Coordinates of C-alpha atoms in Angstrom, one line a residue:
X1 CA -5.2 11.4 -9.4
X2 CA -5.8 12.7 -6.1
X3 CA -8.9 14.5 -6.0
X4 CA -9.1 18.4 -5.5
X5 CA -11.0 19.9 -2.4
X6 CA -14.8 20.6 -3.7
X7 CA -15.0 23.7 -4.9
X8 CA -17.7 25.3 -7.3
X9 CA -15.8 25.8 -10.7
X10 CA -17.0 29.7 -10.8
X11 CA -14.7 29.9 -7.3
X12 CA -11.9 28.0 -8.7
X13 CA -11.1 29.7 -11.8
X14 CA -11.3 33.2 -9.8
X15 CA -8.6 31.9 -7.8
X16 CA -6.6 30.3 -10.5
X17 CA -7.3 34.1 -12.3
X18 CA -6.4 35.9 -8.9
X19 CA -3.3 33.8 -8.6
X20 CA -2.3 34.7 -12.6
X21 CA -2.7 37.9 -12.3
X22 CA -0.3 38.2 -9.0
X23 CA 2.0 35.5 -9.7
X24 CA 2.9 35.5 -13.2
X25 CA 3.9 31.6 -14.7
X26 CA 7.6 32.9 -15.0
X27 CA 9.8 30.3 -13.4
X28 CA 13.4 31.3 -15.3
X29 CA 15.1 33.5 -13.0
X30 CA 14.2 31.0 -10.2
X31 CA 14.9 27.9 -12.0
X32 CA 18.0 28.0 -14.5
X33 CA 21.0 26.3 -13.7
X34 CA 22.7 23.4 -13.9
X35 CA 22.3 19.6 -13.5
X36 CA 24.9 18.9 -10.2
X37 CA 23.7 20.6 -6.5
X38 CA 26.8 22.9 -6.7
X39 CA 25.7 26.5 -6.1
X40 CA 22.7 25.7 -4.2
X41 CA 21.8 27.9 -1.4
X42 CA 22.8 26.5 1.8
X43 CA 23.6 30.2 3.6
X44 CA 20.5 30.9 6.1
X45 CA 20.9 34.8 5.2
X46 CA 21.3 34.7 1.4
X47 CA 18.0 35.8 0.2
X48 CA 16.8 33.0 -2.0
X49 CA 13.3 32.9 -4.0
X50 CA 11.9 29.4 -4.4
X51 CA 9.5 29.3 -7.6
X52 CA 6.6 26.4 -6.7
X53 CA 4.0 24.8 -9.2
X54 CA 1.5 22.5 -8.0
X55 CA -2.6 22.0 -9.0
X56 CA -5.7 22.5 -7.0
X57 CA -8.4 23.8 -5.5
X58 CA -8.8 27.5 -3.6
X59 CA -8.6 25.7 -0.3
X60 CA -5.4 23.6 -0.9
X61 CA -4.0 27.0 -2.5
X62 CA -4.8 28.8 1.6
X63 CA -3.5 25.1 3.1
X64 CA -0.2 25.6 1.2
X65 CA 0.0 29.5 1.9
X66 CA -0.2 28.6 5.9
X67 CA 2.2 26.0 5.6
X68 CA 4.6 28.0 3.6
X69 CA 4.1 31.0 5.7
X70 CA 5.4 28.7 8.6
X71 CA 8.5 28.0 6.9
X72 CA 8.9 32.0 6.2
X73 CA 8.7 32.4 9.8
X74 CA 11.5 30.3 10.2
X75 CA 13.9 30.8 7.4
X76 CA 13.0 34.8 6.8
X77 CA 15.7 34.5 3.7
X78 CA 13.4 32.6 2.0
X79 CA 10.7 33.4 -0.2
X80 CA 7.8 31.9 -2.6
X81 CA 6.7 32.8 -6.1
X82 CA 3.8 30.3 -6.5
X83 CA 1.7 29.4 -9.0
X84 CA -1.1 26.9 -9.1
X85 CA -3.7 25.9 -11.2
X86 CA -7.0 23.5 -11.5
X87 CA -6.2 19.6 -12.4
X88 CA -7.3 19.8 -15.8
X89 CA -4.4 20.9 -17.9
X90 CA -1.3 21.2 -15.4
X91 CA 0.3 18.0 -17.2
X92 CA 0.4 20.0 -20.1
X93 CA 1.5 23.1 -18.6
X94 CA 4.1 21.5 -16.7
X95 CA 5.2 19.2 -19.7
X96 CA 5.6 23.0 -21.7
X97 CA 7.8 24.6 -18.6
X98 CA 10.3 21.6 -19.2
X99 CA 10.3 21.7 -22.9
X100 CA 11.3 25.3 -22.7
X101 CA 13.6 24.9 -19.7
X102 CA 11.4 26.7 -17.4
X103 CA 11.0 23.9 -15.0
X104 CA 9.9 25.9 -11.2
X105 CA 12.1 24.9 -8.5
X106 CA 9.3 22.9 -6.4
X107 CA 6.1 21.5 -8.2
X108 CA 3.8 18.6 -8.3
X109 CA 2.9 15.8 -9.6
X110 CA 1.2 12.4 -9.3
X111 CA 2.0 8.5 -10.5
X112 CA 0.7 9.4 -14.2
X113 CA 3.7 11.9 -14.5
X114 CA 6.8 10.9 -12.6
X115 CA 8.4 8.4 -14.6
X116 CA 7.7 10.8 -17.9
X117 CA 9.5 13.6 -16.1
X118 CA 12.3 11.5 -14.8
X119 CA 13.0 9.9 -18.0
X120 CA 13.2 13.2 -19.3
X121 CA 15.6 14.5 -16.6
X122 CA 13.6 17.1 -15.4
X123 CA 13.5 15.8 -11.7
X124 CA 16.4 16.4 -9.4
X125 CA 17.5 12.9 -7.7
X126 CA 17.3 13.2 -4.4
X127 CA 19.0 10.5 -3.0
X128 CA 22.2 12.4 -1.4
X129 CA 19.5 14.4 1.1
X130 CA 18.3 11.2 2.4
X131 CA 19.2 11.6 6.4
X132 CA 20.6 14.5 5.9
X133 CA 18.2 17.6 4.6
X134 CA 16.0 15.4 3.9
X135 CA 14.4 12.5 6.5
X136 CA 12.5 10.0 5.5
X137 CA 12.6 7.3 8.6
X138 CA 9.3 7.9 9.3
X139 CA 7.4 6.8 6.2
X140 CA 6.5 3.6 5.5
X141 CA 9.3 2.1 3.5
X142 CA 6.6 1.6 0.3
X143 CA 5.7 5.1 0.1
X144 CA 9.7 6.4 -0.2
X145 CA 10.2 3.1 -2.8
X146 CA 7.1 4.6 -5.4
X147 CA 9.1 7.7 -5.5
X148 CA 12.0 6.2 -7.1
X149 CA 12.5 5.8 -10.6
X150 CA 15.2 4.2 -12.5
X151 CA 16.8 3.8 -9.3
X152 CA 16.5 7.6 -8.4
X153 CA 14.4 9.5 -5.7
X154 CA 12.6 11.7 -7.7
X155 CA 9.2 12.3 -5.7
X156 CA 8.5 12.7 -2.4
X157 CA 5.4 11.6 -0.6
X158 CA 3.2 14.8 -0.2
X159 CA 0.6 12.4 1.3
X160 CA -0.3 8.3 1.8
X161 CA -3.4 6.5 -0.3
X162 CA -4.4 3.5 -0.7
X163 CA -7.7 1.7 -2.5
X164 CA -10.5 1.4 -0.3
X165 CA -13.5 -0.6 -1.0
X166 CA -16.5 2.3 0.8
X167 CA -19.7 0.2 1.6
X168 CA -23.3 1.7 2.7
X169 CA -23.1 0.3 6.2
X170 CA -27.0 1.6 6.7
X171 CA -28.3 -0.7 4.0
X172 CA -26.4 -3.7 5.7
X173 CA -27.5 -3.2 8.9
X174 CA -31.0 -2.2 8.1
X175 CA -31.5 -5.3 6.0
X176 CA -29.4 -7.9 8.5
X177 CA -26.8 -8.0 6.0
X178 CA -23.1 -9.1 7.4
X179 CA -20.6 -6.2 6.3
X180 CA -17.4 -6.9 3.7
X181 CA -14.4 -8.0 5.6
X182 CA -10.8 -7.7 4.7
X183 CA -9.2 -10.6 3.2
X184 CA -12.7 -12.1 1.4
X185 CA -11.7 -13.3 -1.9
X186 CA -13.1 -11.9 -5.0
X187 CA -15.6 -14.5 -5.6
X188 CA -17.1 -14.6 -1.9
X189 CA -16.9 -10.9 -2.4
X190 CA -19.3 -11.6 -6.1
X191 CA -21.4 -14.0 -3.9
X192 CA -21.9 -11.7 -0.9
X193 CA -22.8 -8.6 -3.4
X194 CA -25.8 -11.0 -5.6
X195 CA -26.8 -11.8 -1.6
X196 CA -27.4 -8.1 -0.8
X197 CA -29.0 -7.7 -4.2
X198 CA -31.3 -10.1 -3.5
X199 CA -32.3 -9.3 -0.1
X200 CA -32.1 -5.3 -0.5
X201 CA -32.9 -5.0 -4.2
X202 CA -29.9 -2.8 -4.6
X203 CA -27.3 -3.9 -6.6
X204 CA -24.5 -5.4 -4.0
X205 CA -21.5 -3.8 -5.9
X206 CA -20.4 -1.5 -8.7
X207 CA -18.9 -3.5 -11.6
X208 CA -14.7 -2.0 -11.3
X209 CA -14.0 -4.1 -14.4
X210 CA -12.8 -0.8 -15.8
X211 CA -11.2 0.5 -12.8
X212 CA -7.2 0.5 -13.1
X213 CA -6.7 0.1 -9.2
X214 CA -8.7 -2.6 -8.9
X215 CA -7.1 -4.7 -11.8
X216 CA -3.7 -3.8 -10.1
X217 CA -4.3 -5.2 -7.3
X218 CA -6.1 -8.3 -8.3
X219 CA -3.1 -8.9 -11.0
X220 CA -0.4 -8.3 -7.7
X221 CA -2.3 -10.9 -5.9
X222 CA -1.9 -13.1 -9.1
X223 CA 1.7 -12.9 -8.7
X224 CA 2.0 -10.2 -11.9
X225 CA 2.0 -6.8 -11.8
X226 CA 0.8 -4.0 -14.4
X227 CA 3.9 -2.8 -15.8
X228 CA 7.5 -4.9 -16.2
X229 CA 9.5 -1.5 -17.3
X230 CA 8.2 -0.1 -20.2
X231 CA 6.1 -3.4 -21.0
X232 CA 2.8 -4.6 -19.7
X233 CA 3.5 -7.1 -16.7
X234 CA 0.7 -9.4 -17.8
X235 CA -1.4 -10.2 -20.5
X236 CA -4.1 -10.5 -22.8
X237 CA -5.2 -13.5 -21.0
X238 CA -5.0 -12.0 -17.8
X239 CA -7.2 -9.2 -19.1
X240 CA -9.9 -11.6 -20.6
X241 CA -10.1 -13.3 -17.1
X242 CA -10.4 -10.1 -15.5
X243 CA -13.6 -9.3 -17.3
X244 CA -14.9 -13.0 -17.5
X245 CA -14.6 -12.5 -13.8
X246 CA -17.2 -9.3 -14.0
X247 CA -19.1 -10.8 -16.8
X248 CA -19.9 -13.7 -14.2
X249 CA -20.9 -11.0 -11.4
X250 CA -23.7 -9.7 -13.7
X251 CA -24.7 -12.7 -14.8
X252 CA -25.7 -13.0 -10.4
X253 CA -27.2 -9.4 -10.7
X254 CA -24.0 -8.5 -8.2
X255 CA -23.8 -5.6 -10.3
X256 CA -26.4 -3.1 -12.1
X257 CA -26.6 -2.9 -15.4
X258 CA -24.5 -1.8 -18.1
X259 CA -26.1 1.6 -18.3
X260 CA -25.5 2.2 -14.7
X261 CA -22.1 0.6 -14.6
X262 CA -21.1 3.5 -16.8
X263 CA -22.4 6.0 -14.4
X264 CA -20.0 4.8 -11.3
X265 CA -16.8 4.8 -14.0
X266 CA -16.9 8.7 -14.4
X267 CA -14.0 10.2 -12.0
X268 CA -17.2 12.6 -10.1
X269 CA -16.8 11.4 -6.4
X270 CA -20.0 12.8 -6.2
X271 CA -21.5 10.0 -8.4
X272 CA -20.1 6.9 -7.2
X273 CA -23.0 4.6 -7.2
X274 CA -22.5 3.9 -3.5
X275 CA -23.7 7.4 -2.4
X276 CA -26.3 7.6 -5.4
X277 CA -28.2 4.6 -3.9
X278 CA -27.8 2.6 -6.7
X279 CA -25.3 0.2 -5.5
X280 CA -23.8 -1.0 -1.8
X281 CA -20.5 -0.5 -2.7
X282 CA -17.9 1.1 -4.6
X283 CA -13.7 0.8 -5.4
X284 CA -12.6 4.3 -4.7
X285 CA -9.3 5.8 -2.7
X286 CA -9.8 5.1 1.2
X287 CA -9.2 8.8 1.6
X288 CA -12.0 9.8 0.0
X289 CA -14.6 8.5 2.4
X290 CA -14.9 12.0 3.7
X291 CA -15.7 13.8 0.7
X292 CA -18.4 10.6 -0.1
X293 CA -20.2 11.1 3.0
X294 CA -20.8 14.3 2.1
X295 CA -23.4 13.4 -0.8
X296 CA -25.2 10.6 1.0
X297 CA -27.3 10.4 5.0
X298 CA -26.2 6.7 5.0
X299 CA -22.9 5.6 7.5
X300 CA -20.6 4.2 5.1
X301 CA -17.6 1.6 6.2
X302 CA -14.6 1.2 4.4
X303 CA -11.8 -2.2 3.8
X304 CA -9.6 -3.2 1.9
X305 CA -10.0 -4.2 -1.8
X306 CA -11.0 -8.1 -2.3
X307 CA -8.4 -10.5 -2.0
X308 CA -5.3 -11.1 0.0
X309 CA -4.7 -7.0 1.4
X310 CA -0.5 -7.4 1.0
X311 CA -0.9 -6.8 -3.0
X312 CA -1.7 -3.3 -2.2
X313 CA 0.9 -0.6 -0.7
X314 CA 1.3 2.7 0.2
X315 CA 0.7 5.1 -2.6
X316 CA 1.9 8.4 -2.8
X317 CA -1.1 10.5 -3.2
X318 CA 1.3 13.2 -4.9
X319 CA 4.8 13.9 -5.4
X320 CA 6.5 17.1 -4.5
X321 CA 9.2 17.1 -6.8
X322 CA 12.5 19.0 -7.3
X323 CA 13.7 20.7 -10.6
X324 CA 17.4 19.2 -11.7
X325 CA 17.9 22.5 -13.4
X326 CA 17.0 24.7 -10.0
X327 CA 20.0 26.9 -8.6
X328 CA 18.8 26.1 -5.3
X329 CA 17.4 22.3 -4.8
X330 CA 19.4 22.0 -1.4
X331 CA 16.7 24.7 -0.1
X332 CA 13.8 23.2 -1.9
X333 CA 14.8 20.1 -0.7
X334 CA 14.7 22.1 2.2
X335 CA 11.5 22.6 2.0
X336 CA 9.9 19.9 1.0
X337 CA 11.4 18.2 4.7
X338 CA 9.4 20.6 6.4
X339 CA 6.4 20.3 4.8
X340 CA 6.0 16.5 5.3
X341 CA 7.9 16.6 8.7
X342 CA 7.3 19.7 10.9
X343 CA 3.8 19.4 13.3
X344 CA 2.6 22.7 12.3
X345 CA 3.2 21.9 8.7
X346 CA 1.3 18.7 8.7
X347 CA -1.6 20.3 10.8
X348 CA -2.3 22.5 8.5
X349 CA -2.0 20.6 5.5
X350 CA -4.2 18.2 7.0
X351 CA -5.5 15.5 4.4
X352 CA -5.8 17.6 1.3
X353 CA -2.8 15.7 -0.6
X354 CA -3.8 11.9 1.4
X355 CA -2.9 11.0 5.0
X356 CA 0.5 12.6 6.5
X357 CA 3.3 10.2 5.4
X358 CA 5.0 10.7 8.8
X359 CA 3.1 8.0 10.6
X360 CA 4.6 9.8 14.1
X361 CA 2.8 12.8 12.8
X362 CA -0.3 11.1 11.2
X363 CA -1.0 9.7 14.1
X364 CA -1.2 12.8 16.4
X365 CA -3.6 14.7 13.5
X366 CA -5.9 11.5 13.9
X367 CA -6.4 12.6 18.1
X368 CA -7.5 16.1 16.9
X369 CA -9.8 14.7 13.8
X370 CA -13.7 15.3 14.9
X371 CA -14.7 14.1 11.5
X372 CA -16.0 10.0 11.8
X373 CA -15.3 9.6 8.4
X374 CA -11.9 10.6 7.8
X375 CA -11.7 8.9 11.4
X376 CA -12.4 5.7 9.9
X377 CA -10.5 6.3 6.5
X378 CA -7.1 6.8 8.9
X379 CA -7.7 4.1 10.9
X380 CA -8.1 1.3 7.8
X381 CA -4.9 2.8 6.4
X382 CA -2.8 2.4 9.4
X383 CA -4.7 -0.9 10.1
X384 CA -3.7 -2.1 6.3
X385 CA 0.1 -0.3 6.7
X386 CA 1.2 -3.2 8.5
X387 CA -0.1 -5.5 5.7
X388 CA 1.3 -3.6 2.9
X389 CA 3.2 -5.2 0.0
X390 CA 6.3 -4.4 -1.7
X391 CA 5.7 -1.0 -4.0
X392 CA 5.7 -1.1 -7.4
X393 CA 7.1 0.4 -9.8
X394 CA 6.0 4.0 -10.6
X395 CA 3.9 3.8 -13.9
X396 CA 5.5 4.4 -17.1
X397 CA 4.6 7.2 -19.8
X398 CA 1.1 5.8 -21.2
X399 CA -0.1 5.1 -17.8
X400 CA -3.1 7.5 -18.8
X401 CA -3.8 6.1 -21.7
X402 CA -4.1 2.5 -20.5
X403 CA -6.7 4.0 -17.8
X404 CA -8.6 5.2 -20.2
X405 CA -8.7 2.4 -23.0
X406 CA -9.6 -0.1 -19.7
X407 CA -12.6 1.7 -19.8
X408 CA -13.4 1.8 -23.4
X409 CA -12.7 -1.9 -23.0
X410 CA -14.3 -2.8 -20.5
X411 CA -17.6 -0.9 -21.3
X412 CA -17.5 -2.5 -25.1
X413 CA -17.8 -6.2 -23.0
X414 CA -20.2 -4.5 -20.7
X415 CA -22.7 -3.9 -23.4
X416 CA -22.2 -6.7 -25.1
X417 CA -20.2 -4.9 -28.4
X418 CA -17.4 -7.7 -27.8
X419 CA -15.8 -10.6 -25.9
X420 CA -13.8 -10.2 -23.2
X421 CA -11.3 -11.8 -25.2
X422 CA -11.5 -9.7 -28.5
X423 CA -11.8 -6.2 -25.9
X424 CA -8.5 -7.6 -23.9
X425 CA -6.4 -8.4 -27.3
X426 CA -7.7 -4.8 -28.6
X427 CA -6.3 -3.0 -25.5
X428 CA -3.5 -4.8 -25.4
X429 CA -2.7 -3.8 -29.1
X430 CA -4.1 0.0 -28.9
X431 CA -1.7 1.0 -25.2
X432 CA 1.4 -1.0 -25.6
X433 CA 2.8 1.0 -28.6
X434 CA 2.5 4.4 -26.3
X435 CA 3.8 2.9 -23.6
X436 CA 7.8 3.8 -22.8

């Protein structure tokens, strides 16, 4: 999940309280209605209030206001009850809103959620707006495909991500090293990581045998996928070779040990073994190279993930989504249009939710970005854009809960509790009943 914009947790919750108290979590009057777009509001002087859901931090929460405000200023009819909360719980919050027909007009959500909520007809299809209220000509033709599910646009791109693999480009140059390239294959990338190892003393690259994004992309670039519909697109055997693969790396001392391998799977950006010194690399999101340099003095670089770079694709770092139950999704669809296509919108959305998904428009916030690091992060996603795969499909419900079993499975052959065949055939087994 897209990470939130740091913020201490005593700062967050007063917001999330502030916002709680104004903005009480009542979406009904907003949000009733029924399934078909008839009685949406299409008249620029019927007063119309827009309920709007999404999670965060206090400084996406002032982003949003400014870009909302903006789209106030132009359609004065308009107005916003909004309600947002921290990551932890909005899943469940949102997933109690539809259960009890309270769905808000506009919300959130990310890859683990979509399909869920589709499945569940709770998103408005939004295929009828395409080139009409709604243009998306502009975004790479990936990003619009991983908002469709079932055949149905359901989410539309807040913002672009893709995996990067964030280096510490200090250590390299200090110690002669040559820096990762795009398009190195996995086991040049193994040997290159036991070479800086040996040379620097620091371990040439975190072990990302539990890391979903990277199994993903290794498994496209094996001709399989991670989901075929509601079944896994691969299998045990895939999995065991996966972790051989890993097993192998420490075996070279590519990789620390198991102790510290645990440290760089936690979801703390702050602790990503790359910026804690304790290894040269680490397989994160390419837009979080900003929010990396922040905890380390070392330049960083950032590529591609290992491997031939056309298995990954533009991924939709959230969704803004419409309610099918809204009385007014021709306005929210509205909406959403501006937010991801007006300049002033974009400008001050910035990168919180990923890279703009209007290249046009991502590319003139890139001239006014001062920051080298989220310089360089925009620059290796446009670079890769042109090498980007075919999407895939969104994840089903139980996406979650695969993550997390990866890791349990991969840390049990990490310490040695099991083979990487016996921890595949146990994952395989545990997920693929919740998975649907």
């Amino acid at each position: 999940m897209h990470p939130a914009t740091g913020n201490s947790r005593r700062r967050l919750l007063r917001g999330i309280a502030a916002v709680a108290v104004a903005l009480p979590l009542t979406f009904g009057a907003a949000a009733c209605g029924g399934d078909d777009n008839e009685g949406s509001s299409t008249d620029a002087n019927k007063p119309v209030e827009l309920s709007v859901f999404y999670w965060g931090s206090e400084k996406r929460a002032e982003l949003t206001q400014t870009a909302l405000d903006a789209y106030k200023a132009k359609n004065p009819n308009v107005s916003f009850k909004i309600t947002w909360q921290a990551n932890q719980g909005y899943a469940d919050k949102l997933a109690t809103l539809a259960a009890s027909g309270d769905v808000p007009d506009l919300f959130a959500t990310d890859d683990n959620m979509l399909a869920d909520f589709a499945t569940r007809n709770v998103t408005a299809d939004l295929n009828e707006y395409k080139g009409n209220k709604l243009d998306l000509s502009k975004f790479p033709p990936s990003l619009v495909e991983y908002g469709t599910v079932d055949g149905k646009l359901v989410g539309i791109a807040a913002g672009e991500n893709t995996q990067g693999l964030v280096y510490n480009k200090t250590l390299l140059t200090t110690n002669a090293l040559p820096e990762p390239t795009t398009g190195m294959t996995w086991e040049a990338f193994i040997d290159w990581a036991a070479q800086v190892t040996t040379k620097t003393k620091v371990p040439g690259t975190m072990d990302p045998s539990a890391d979903y994004k990277a199994f993903w992309v290794w498994l496209r670039q094996q001709g399989k996928d991670l989901y075929n519909g509601k079944q896994f697109g691969f299998t045990a055997d895939d999995v065991a070779k996966w972790f051989t693969l890993w097993k192998g790396a420490r075996d070279k001392k590519a990789t620390p040990t198991a102790d510290i391998i645990h440290e760089g799977n936690v979801t703390d950006i702050s602790k990503q073994l790359v910026v804690t010194g304790k290894a040269a690399t680490s397989f994160v999101w390419a837009n979080q190279m900003p929010e990396l340099k922040k905890s380390t003095k070392d330049d960083l670089g950032v590529v591609a993930y290992p491997g031939d770079p056309s298995a990954q694709w533009a991924r939709a770092a959230m969704y803004w989504n419409v309610a099918n139950s809204s009385d007014n999704k021709a306005v929210a669809v509205d909406v959403i249009n501006f937010l991801v296509n007006d300049e002033a919108a974009v400008t001050a959305l910035g990168t919180d939710r990923g890279l703009p998904s209007n290249m046009d428009l991502r590319a003139k916030f890139a001239e006014t970005v001062t920051d080298p690091a989220m310089k360089l992060s925009i620059q290796v996603e446009n670079d890769l854009a042109s090498k980007f795969g075919k999407a895939p499909q969104v994840p089903p419900k139980g996406h979650s809960t695969f993550r997390s079993e990866l890791v349990k499975a991969a840390e049990n052959v990490q310490f040695g509790r099991a083979t990487p065949e016996k921890a595949a055939a146990d994952l395989i087994a545990v997920v693929q009943p919740k998975l649907g």
